Amino acid sequence: MRLSVATPPPVPGKARDGSLRGKRLGPAVPVRPVYQPFGAARELMRNHDREVLLSGPSGTGKSMACLQKLDLAASQMTIRAAIVRKLRTALTQAALVTFNDKVLPPQPNAIWFHHEDQEFRYPNGSRVVVAGLDDPRKVLSTDFDLIYVQEATELEEQDWQILLTRLRNNALSYQQLLADCNPSFPNHWLKVRVDDGATTMLESRHEDNPQLYDHATSAWTDFGTQYLRTLDSLTGYLHKRLRLGLWVAAEGMFFPEWDPDQHLVSRFEIPADWPRWVAVDYGFAVPFCALWLARDPETRTVYVYGEAYTPGLRDEQQADLIKQRSADEHILQVVCDPSMFNARSEQKRPSIAQVYADRGLARMVSLGIYPGQNNRKQGWAIVRRALAHDDGPARLKIVRGACPNLERELPALVRDPLDPEDTQQTRGTKEVSDHACDALRYGLCTEALPPPAQATRAVFG
């Protein structure tokens, strides 16, 4: 059975005009609020592509449209669906508020939320799971017909690919990963999937949201006029993204030299005799990042060909992951975030670098484990020279798809308005994601600068 918003004869809960009327789910249960989709929201209801993205400026009703489609499918057929975001906690005050207050019938109703299993249970047997990819076990342990991702630009491409593998419940005649987002920078992996034809993008407009625009009178509502005035007050790239819905780079882009056509290369077999090394930026609550680099001895071109990027790993787990990923390679050196060499005497524990060494990395490499050069401005200058391609080919190449977070972060870094020679490390109350770029900085500085004194190699704190 295919779902459509306006296919006669009318299905219970759905009107000929495309509005979704309330479907009673039990004795004396109130009906759902009427929902009328317009524009891209209406297209979404009809779309059966495997990957579909509803993109547009702020306040166009993107999340509402996705949740309405998911609820409509769950009400009409017995399916398994999921509401997903990068962090589970972010759903509580976002998608779940909309789902409970504006999509589901008012309480009491026959749809109830099972807190232990974190899922909405429908009287017809449908299940709508709520999950965050910070703990993906709930998503990975089952199959789905529909998966809705809120704010999809928060995800890494690997997250998206994993979700696609879970679309195999086959209770619907189509299986779909649907998502919404505000635009990000033009080289974001999600926009690249759209440009490559893998993902269908529907472009949402403010006129699609009936709270902002009254289609009966063809005029903005009072609330819509006020809201658009707020968006019109934005400046720069925020105005272009959140008011106009454009995929544009942030102003003050730190590396304007970045060009995917110049810096991304197809996968190839790295010759065994090329020097290889690993660069690490430490993190636990935030992601730790390790990059694998190699240099062509003839052209001195540096290739970044591998990446590990994940939060929540202890020192020992990080070291084991690096050792596992490097098992069949001859790694000359591991260069680490200098903070990893700090003594942890108050915890009566060795430094993180010492833990790395004790877990076998010291034996794995021939030149040892060194602290990276931590002069940020000098380091960024070295990265910039490696990216430059105005006087010949760029020295830095990244193997396409092998380092998704490095590809994401490089074009997204912006200048610190108080120190233009450094990157901005916070935006509002949020830290900027720069872990892969920091690891790259350590790795390129190690390649460019003279080796440290031999004694430094043994000092782990």
Coordinates of C-alpha atoms in Angstrom, one line a residue:
M1 CA 0.0 0.0 0.0
R2 CA 1.3 3.4 -0.9
L3 CA 0.5 6.4 1.3
S4 CA -0.6 9.6 -0.4
V5 CA -2.2 12.8 0.9
A6 CA -4.9 13.1 -1.7
T7 CA -5.6 9.7 -3.3
P8 CA -9.4 8.9 -3.5
P9 CA -11.2 7.2 -2.0
P10 CA -10.3 8.9 1.2
V11 CA -8.5 6.9 3.8
P12 CA -9.8 7.3 7.4
G13 CA -7.9 10.2 9.0
K14 CA -7.2 11.9 5.7
A15 CA -9.3 14.3 3.7
R16 CA -9.6 14.8 -0.1
D17 CA -8.0 18.3 0.2
G18 CA -4.9 16.9 1.7
S19 CA -5.5 17.8 5.3
L20 CA -5.0 15.2 7.9
R21 CA -8.1 14.9 10.0
G22 CA -8.2 13.3 13.4
K23 CA -8.6 9.5 13.5
R24 CA -10.2 8.3 16.7
L25 CA -8.1 5.8 18.5
G26 CA -10.3 4.8 21.3
P27 CA -13.6 5.6 23.1
A28 CA -14.1 9.3 23.6
V29 CA -10.6 10.1 22.4
P30 CA -10.2 13.6 20.9
V31 CA -9.3 13.9 17.2
R32 CA -5.9 15.0 15.9
P33 CA -5.5 18.7 15.1
V34 CA -6.1 19.3 11.4
Y35 CA -2.9 19.6 9.4
Q36 CA -2.8 21.0 5.9
P37 CA 0.6 20.5 4.0
F38 CA 1.7 23.1 1.5
G39 CA 4.6 23.3 -0.9
A40 CA 7.6 21.1 0.0
A41 CA 5.7 19.6 2.9
R42 CA 3.0 18.4 0.5
E43 CA 5.7 17.0 -1.8
L44 CA 7.2 15.2 1.1
M45 CA 3.9 13.4 1.8
R46 CA 3.9 12.0 -1.7
N47 CA 7.6 11.2 -2.0
H48 CA 8.7 7.6 -1.8
D49 CA 12.4 8.0 -2.5
R50 CA 14.7 6.1 -0.2
E51 CA 16.5 9.2 1.0
V52 CA 14.7 12.5 1.1
L53 CA 15.8 15.8 2.8
L54 CA 13.6 18.7 3.6
S55 CA 15.9 21.7 3.6
G56 CA 15.1 25.3 4.1
P57 CA 15.3 28.4 6.2
S58 CA 14.3 28.6 9.8
G59 CA 10.6 28.3 10.7
T60 CA 9.2 26.7 7.5
G61 CA 7.5 23.8 9.3
K62 CA 10.1 21.2 8.2
S63 CA 10.0 19.1 11.4
M64 CA 6.2 19.3 11.6
A65 CA 5.9 17.9 8.1
C66 CA 8.3 15.0 8.7
L67 CA 6.5 14.1 12.0
Q68 CA 3.1 14.3 10.4
K69 CA 4.1 11.9 7.6
L70 CA 5.6 9.5 10.2
D71 CA 2.4 9.6 12.3
L72 CA 0.1 9.2 9.3
A73 CA 2.0 6.0 8.2
A74 CA 2.0 4.6 11.7
S75 CA -1.7 5.2 12.1
Q76 CA -2.7 3.6 8.8
M77 CA -0.5 0.5 8.8
T78 CA 1.5 -1.5 11.4
I79 CA 5.0 -0.3 10.9
R80 CA 8.2 0.3 12.8
A81 CA 9.6 3.9 12.6
A82 CA 12.1 6.0 14.5
I83 CA 12.7 9.6 15.4
V84 CA 16.5 10.2 15.6
R85 CA 18.9 13.0 16.3
K86 CA 22.7 13.0 16.9
L87 CA 22.1 13.5 20.7
R88 CA 19.1 11.9 22.4
T89 CA 18.8 14.8 24.9
A90 CA 18.2 17.2 22.0
L91 CA 15.0 15.5 21.0
T92 CA 13.3 16.1 24.3
Q93 CA 12.9 19.8 23.9
A94 CA 12.5 19.7 20.1
A95 CA 10.9 17.0 18.0
L96 CA 9.1 15.3 20.9
V97 CA 7.4 18.5 22.0
T98 CA 6.1 19.0 18.4
F99 CA 5.1 15.3 18.2
N100 CA 3.2 15.3 21.5
D101 CA 1.6 18.7 21.4
K102 CA 0.9 19.3 17.7
V103 CA 0.8 15.9 15.9
L104 CA -0.7 13.3 18.3
P105 CA -4.3 13.6 19.5
P106 CA -4.7 15.5 22.8
Q107 CA -4.6 13.4 26.0
P108 CA -6.0 11.0 26.8
N109 CA -5.4 9.0 23.7
A110 CA -4.6 5.4 22.9
I111 CA -1.0 6.2 21.9
W112 CA 1.3 5.9 24.8
F113 CA 5.0 6.3 25.4
H114 CA 6.8 3.4 26.9
H115 CA 9.6 5.1 28.9
E116 CA 11.8 1.9 29.4
D117 CA 11.8 1.0 25.7
Q118 CA 11.7 4.7 24.6
E119 CA 9.0 4.2 22.0
F120 CA 5.5 5.4 21.2
R121 CA 3.1 2.4 20.9
Y122 CA 0.0 2.7 18.7
P123 CA -3.1 0.7 19.2
N124 CA -2.7 -1.0 15.8
G125 CA 0.7 -2.3 16.8
S126 CA 2.9 0.4 15.2
R127 CA 6.0 1.4 17.1
V128 CA 7.9 4.7 16.9
V129 CA 11.3 4.5 18.5
V130 CA 13.0 7.6 19.9
A131 CA 16.8 7.4 19.8
G132 CA 20.1 9.4 19.7
L133 CA 23.1 8.3 17.7
D134 CA 25.2 9.0 20.8
D135 CA 23.9 5.6 21.9
P136 CA 23.0 3.9 18.7
R137 CA 22.2 0.5 20.1
K138 CA 18.4 1.1 20.0
V139 CA 18.6 1.9 16.3
L140 CA 21.1 -0.8 15.3
S141 CA 19.2 -3.6 17.1
T142 CA 16.1 -3.5 14.9
D143 CA 14.6 -2.9 11.4
F144 CA 12.5 0.0 10.3
D145 CA 10.2 1.2 7.6
L146 CA 10.7 4.9 8.2
I147 CA 13.4 6.8 10.0
Y148 CA 13.1 10.5 10.6
V149 CA 16.3 12.5 11.4
Q150 CA 15.9 15.9 12.9
E151 CA 18.7 18.4 12.1
A152 CA 20.5 16.0 9.8
T153 CA 23.5 18.3 9.3
E154 CA 24.6 17.3 12.9
L155 CA 25.2 13.7 11.7
E156 CA 28.3 12.3 10.1
E157 CA 27.9 10.6 6.8
Q158 CA 28.7 7.2 8.5
D159 CA 25.7 7.8 10.8
W160 CA 23.5 8.3 7.7
Q161 CA 24.8 5.2 6.0
I162 CA 24.3 3.1 9.1
L163 CA 20.7 4.3 9.3
L164 CA 20.1 3.3 5.7
T165 CA 21.1 -0.3 6.5
R166 CA 18.2 -0.4 9.0
L167 CA 15.5 0.2 6.4
R168 CA 14.4 -3.3 5.9
N169 CA 11.2 -3.9 7.8
N170 CA 9.2 -4.0 4.5
A171 CA 5.7 -3.4 6.1
L172 CA 5.4 -0.4 3.7
S173 CA 5.8 -0.7 -0.1
Y174 CA 8.7 1.8 0.3
Q175 CA 11.4 2.2 2.9
Q176 CA 12.5 5.8 3.6
L177 CA 15.1 7.8 5.5
L178 CA 13.6 11.3 5.8
A179 CA 15.3 14.2 7.4
D180 CA 15.2 18.0 7.8
C181 CA 17.8 20.6 8.3
N182 CA 18.7 24.3 7.9
P183 CA 21.3 24.8 5.2
S184 CA 25.0 24.5 6.2
F185 CA 28.2 25.1 4.2
P186 CA 28.0 24.1 0.5
N187 CA 30.5 21.2 0.8
H188 CA 28.7 19.5 3.7
W189 CA 28.5 15.8 3.0
L190 CA 24.7 15.9 3.0
K191 CA 24.6 18.6 0.2
V192 CA 27.2 16.5 -1.7
R193 CA 24.9 13.5 -1.5
V194 CA 22.1 15.7 -2.9
D195 CA 24.4 17.0 -5.7
D196 CA 25.5 13.5 -6.5
G197 CA 21.8 12.3 -6.8
A198 CA 21.9 9.9 -3.9
T199 CA 19.5 12.0 -1.8
T200 CA 16.4 13.9 -2.9
M201 CA 16.2 17.4 -1.6
L202 CA 12.9 19.3 -1.2
E203 CA 13.3 23.0 -0.6
S204 CA 11.0 24.4 2.0
R205 CA 9.8 28.0 2.0
H206 CA 8.2 30.2 4.7
E207 CA 5.0 30.2 2.7
D208 CA 4.8 26.5 3.4
N209 CA 4.1 27.1 7.1
P210 CA 0.4 28.1 7.7
Q211 CA 1.4 29.7 11.0
L212 CA 3.3 32.2 9.0
Y213 CA 1.3 32.5 5.7
D214 CA -2.5 32.3 5.3
H215 CA -3.2 30.6 2.0
A216 CA -6.8 31.6 2.1
T217 CA -6.0 35.3 2.0
S218 CA -2.6 35.0 0.3
A219 CA -1.1 37.1 3.1
W220 CA 1.4 36.8 5.9
T221 CA -0.2 36.3 9.3
D222 CA 0.6 38.7 12.2
F223 CA 2.9 36.1 13.7
G224 CA 4.5 35.5 10.3
T225 CA 5.2 39.2 9.7
Q226 CA 6.8 39.5 13.1
Y227 CA 8.9 36.3 12.7
L228 CA 10.2 37.3 9.3
R229 CA 11.1 40.7 10.7
T230 CA 13.3 38.8 13.2
L231 CA 15.0 36.8 10.5
D232 CA 15.5 39.9 8.3
S233 CA 17.5 41.4 11.2
L234 CA 20.1 38.7 10.8
T235 CA 23.3 39.5 8.9
G236 CA 25.9 37.7 6.8
Y237 CA 25.8 34.0 6.3
L238 CA 23.1 33.5 9.0
H239 CA 20.7 35.6 7.0
K240 CA 21.5 33.7 3.9
R241 CA 21.0 30.3 5.6
L242 CA 18.2 31.0 8.0
R243 CA 16.2 33.6 6.1
L244 CA 16.9 32.7 2.4
G245 CA 17.7 29.0 2.8
L246 CA 21.0 29.1 0.9
W247 CA 23.9 26.6 1.4
V248 CA 26.7 29.1 1.9
A249 CA 30.1 29.2 3.6
A250 CA 30.4 31.0 6.9
E251 CA 31.8 34.5 6.6
G252 CA 35.4 34.9 7.5
M253 CA 36.2 31.4 6.2
F254 CA 39.6 30.6 7.8
F255 CA 40.8 28.5 4.9
P256 CA 39.6 30.2 1.7
E257 CA 42.2 28.0 -0.1
W258 CA 39.9 25.0 0.5
D259 CA 38.7 23.5 -2.8
P260 CA 37.3 20.0 -3.0
D261 CA 38.4 19.7 -6.6
Q262 CA 42.0 20.5 -5.6
H263 CA 42.2 18.7 -2.2
L264 CA 40.1 15.5 -2.5
V265 CA 41.5 12.5 -4.4
S266 CA 40.1 9.1 -5.1
R267 CA 41.2 6.1 -3.0
F268 CA 44.4 4.4 -4.1
E269 CA 46.9 2.0 -2.7
I270 CA 49.5 3.8 -0.6
P271 CA 53.0 2.5 -1.6
A272 CA 54.6 0.5 1.2
D273 CA 57.8 2.6 1.1
W274 CA 56.1 5.9 1.7
P275 CA 56.6 7.4 5.2
R276 CA 53.5 7.2 7.3
W277 CA 52.6 8.7 10.6
V278 CA 49.6 9.2 12.9
A279 CA 48.5 12.5 14.4
V280 CA 46.1 12.6 17.4
D281 CA 43.9 15.3 19.0
Y282 CA 42.7 14.1 22.5
G283 CA 39.1 14.1 23.6
F284 CA 36.8 12.0 25.8
A285 CA 33.5 14.0 26.3
V286 CA 34.3 15.6 22.9
P287 CA 35.6 13.4 20.1
F288 CA 39.1 12.2 20.0
C289 CA 40.6 12.2 16.5
A290 CA 43.4 10.3 14.9
L291 CA 44.5 10.9 11.3
W292 CA 46.8 8.7 9.2
L293 CA 49.1 10.6 6.9
A294 CA 51.6 9.5 4.2
R295 CA 54.1 11.4 2.1
D296 CA 55.1 10.8 -1.5
P297 CA 58.9 10.9 -1.4
E298 CA 59.2 12.3 -4.9
T299 CA 56.6 15.1 -4.9
R300 CA 56.5 15.6 -1.1
T301 CA 52.7 15.6 -1.4
V302 CA 51.1 14.7 1.9
Y303 CA 48.0 12.4 1.8
V304 CA 45.6 12.0 4.7
Y305 CA 44.2 8.6 4.1
G306 CA 42.5 7.5 7.4
E307 CA 40.5 8.9 10.3
A308 CA 39.2 7.7 13.7
Y309 CA 36.8 10.2 15.3
T310 CA 34.6 9.3 18.2
P311 CA 33.8 10.5 21.8
G312 CA 33.6 8.4 24.9
L313 CA 36.7 6.3 24.4
R314 CA 39.1 5.9 27.4
D315 CA 42.9 6.3 26.8
E316 CA 43.4 2.6 26.5
Q317 CA 40.6 2.2 24.0
Q318 CA 42.0 5.0 21.9
A319 CA 45.4 3.4 21.8
D320 CA 44.0 0.0 21.0
L321 CA 41.9 1.5 18.1
I322 CA 45.0 3.2 16.7
K323 CA 47.0 0.0 17.0
Q324 CA 44.2 -2.0 15.4
R325 CA 43.8 0.4 12.4
S326 CA 47.6 0.4 11.9
A327 CA 48.2 -3.3 12.2
D328 CA 49.5 -4.0 8.7
E329 CA 51.4 -0.7 8.3
H330 CA 54.8 0.6 9.1
I331 CA 54.1 3.7 11.1
L332 CA 57.2 5.9 11.8
Q333 CA 55.7 8.1 14.5
V334 CA 52.7 9.0 16.5
V335 CA 52.4 12.7 17.2
C336 CA 50.0 13.7 20.0
D337 CA 48.2 16.6 21.4
P338 CA 50.7 18.1 23.9
S339 CA 48.2 18.0 26.7
M340 CA 48.5 14.2 26.5
F341 CA 52.0 14.4 28.0
N342 CA 50.8 16.2 31.2
A343 CA 51.4 14.4 34.4
R344 CA 48.3 13.2 36.3
S345 CA 49.9 13.0 39.7
E346 CA 46.7 14.0 41.5
Q347 CA 45.0 11.0 40.0
K348 CA 48.0 8.8 40.6
R349 CA 47.9 7.8 37.0
P350 CA 50.5 8.0 34.2
S351 CA 50.0 10.6 31.4
I352 CA 47.8 9.7 28.5
A353 CA 50.9 9.5 26.3
Q354 CA 52.4 6.9 28.7
V355 CA 49.2 4.9 28.5
Y356 CA 49.4 5.0 24.7
A357 CA 53.0 3.7 25.0
D358 CA 52.2 1.0 27.4
R359 CA 49.4 -0.3 25.2
G360 CA 51.9 -1.1 22.5
L361 CA 52.1 2.1 20.4
A362 CA 55.7 2.6 21.5
R363 CA 56.7 -0.8 20.1
M364 CA 54.5 -0.2 17.0
V365 CA 56.4 2.9 15.8
S366 CA 60.1 3.2 14.8
L367 CA 60.6 6.9 15.7
G368 CA 58.5 7.1 18.9
I369 CA 55.6 9.1 20.4
Y370 CA 56.1 12.9 20.4
P371 CA 54.1 15.9 21.5
G372 CA 52.8 18.1 18.7
Q373 CA 53.9 21.6 18.1
N374 CA 51.3 23.7 20.0
N375 CA 51.9 27.2 18.5
R376 CA 48.4 27.5 16.9
K377 CA 49.2 30.4 14.6
Q378 CA 52.4 28.9 13.3
G379 CA 50.6 25.6 12.9
W380 CA 47.7 27.1 11.0
A381 CA 50.2 28.9 8.7
I382 CA 51.7 25.5 7.9
V383 CA 48.3 24.0 7.1
R384 CA 47.5 27.0 4.9
R385 CA 50.7 26.6 2.9
A386 CA 49.9 22.9 2.4
L387 CA 46.4 23.8 1.1
A388 CA 47.6 26.6 -1.2
H389 CA 47.3 25.9 -4.9
D390 CA 47.8 29.3 -6.5
D391 CA 51.4 28.5 -7.5
G392 CA 51.1 24.9 -8.5
P393 CA 49.2 21.8 -7.1
A394 CA 48.3 21.7 -3.4
R395 CA 50.7 19.8 -1.2
L396 CA 47.9 18.4 0.9
K397 CA 45.5 15.8 -0.5
I398 CA 42.7 14.0 1.4
V399 CA 41.5 10.7 0.2
R400 CA 37.8 11.2 -0.6
G401 CA 35.5 9.6 1.9
A402 CA 38.3 8.4 4.2
C403 CA 38.2 11.4 6.5
P404 CA 34.6 12.7 6.6
N405 CA 35.1 14.9 9.6
L406 CA 38.2 16.5 8.3
E407 CA 36.3 17.2 5.0
R408 CA 33.5 18.7 7.1
E409 CA 35.6 20.8 9.5
L410 CA 38.1 22.4 7.1
P411 CA 35.6 24.6 5.1
A412 CA 33.6 25.3 8.3
L413 CA 36.3 27.0 10.4
V414 CA 36.1 30.7 10.6
R415 CA 38.4 33.5 11.8
D416 CA 38.3 34.6 15.4
P417 CA 37.1 38.2 15.2
L418 CA 39.4 39.2 18.1
D419 CA 42.4 37.4 16.6
P420 CA 42.2 36.9 12.8
E421 CA 45.3 34.7 12.7
D422 CA 43.5 32.0 14.8
T423 CA 40.2 30.1 14.4
Q424 CA 37.1 30.9 16.3
Q425 CA 36.7 28.2 19.0
T426 CA 33.2 29.0 20.2
R427 CA 30.0 30.1 18.5
G428 CA 27.6 31.4 21.1
T429 CA 27.6 28.8 23.9
K430 CA 28.8 25.9 21.7
E431 CA 32.3 24.8 21.0
V432 CA 33.4 24.7 17.4
S433 CA 34.1 21.2 16.0
D434 CA 37.8 21.4 15.1
H435 CA 39.2 18.1 16.4
A436 CA 40.1 16.7 13.0
C437 CA 41.7 20.1 12.0
D438 CA 43.8 20.1 15.2
A439 CA 45.0 16.6 14.5
L440 CA 45.9 17.8 11.0
R441 CA 47.8 20.7 12.4
Y442 CA 49.9 18.4 14.6
G443 CA 50.5 16.1 11.8
L444 CA 51.6 18.7 9.3
C445 CA 53.8 20.5 11.8
T446 CA 55.6 17.3 12.6
E447 CA 56.3 16.8 8.9
A448 CA 57.4 20.4 8.3
L449 CA 59.5 21.1 11.5
P450 CA 62.8 19.7 12.6
P451 CA 62.4 16.6 14.9
P452 CA 62.5 17.4 18.7
A453 CA 65.5 16.4 20.8
Q454 CA 65.8 12.7 21.5
A455 CA 65.2 13.2 25.2
T456 CA 61.7 14.5 24.5
R457 CA 60.6 11.2 23.2
A458 CA 60.8 9.5 26.6
V459 CA 59.1 12.2 28.7
F460 CA 55.5 11.2 29.2
G461 CA 54.7 12.7 32.6

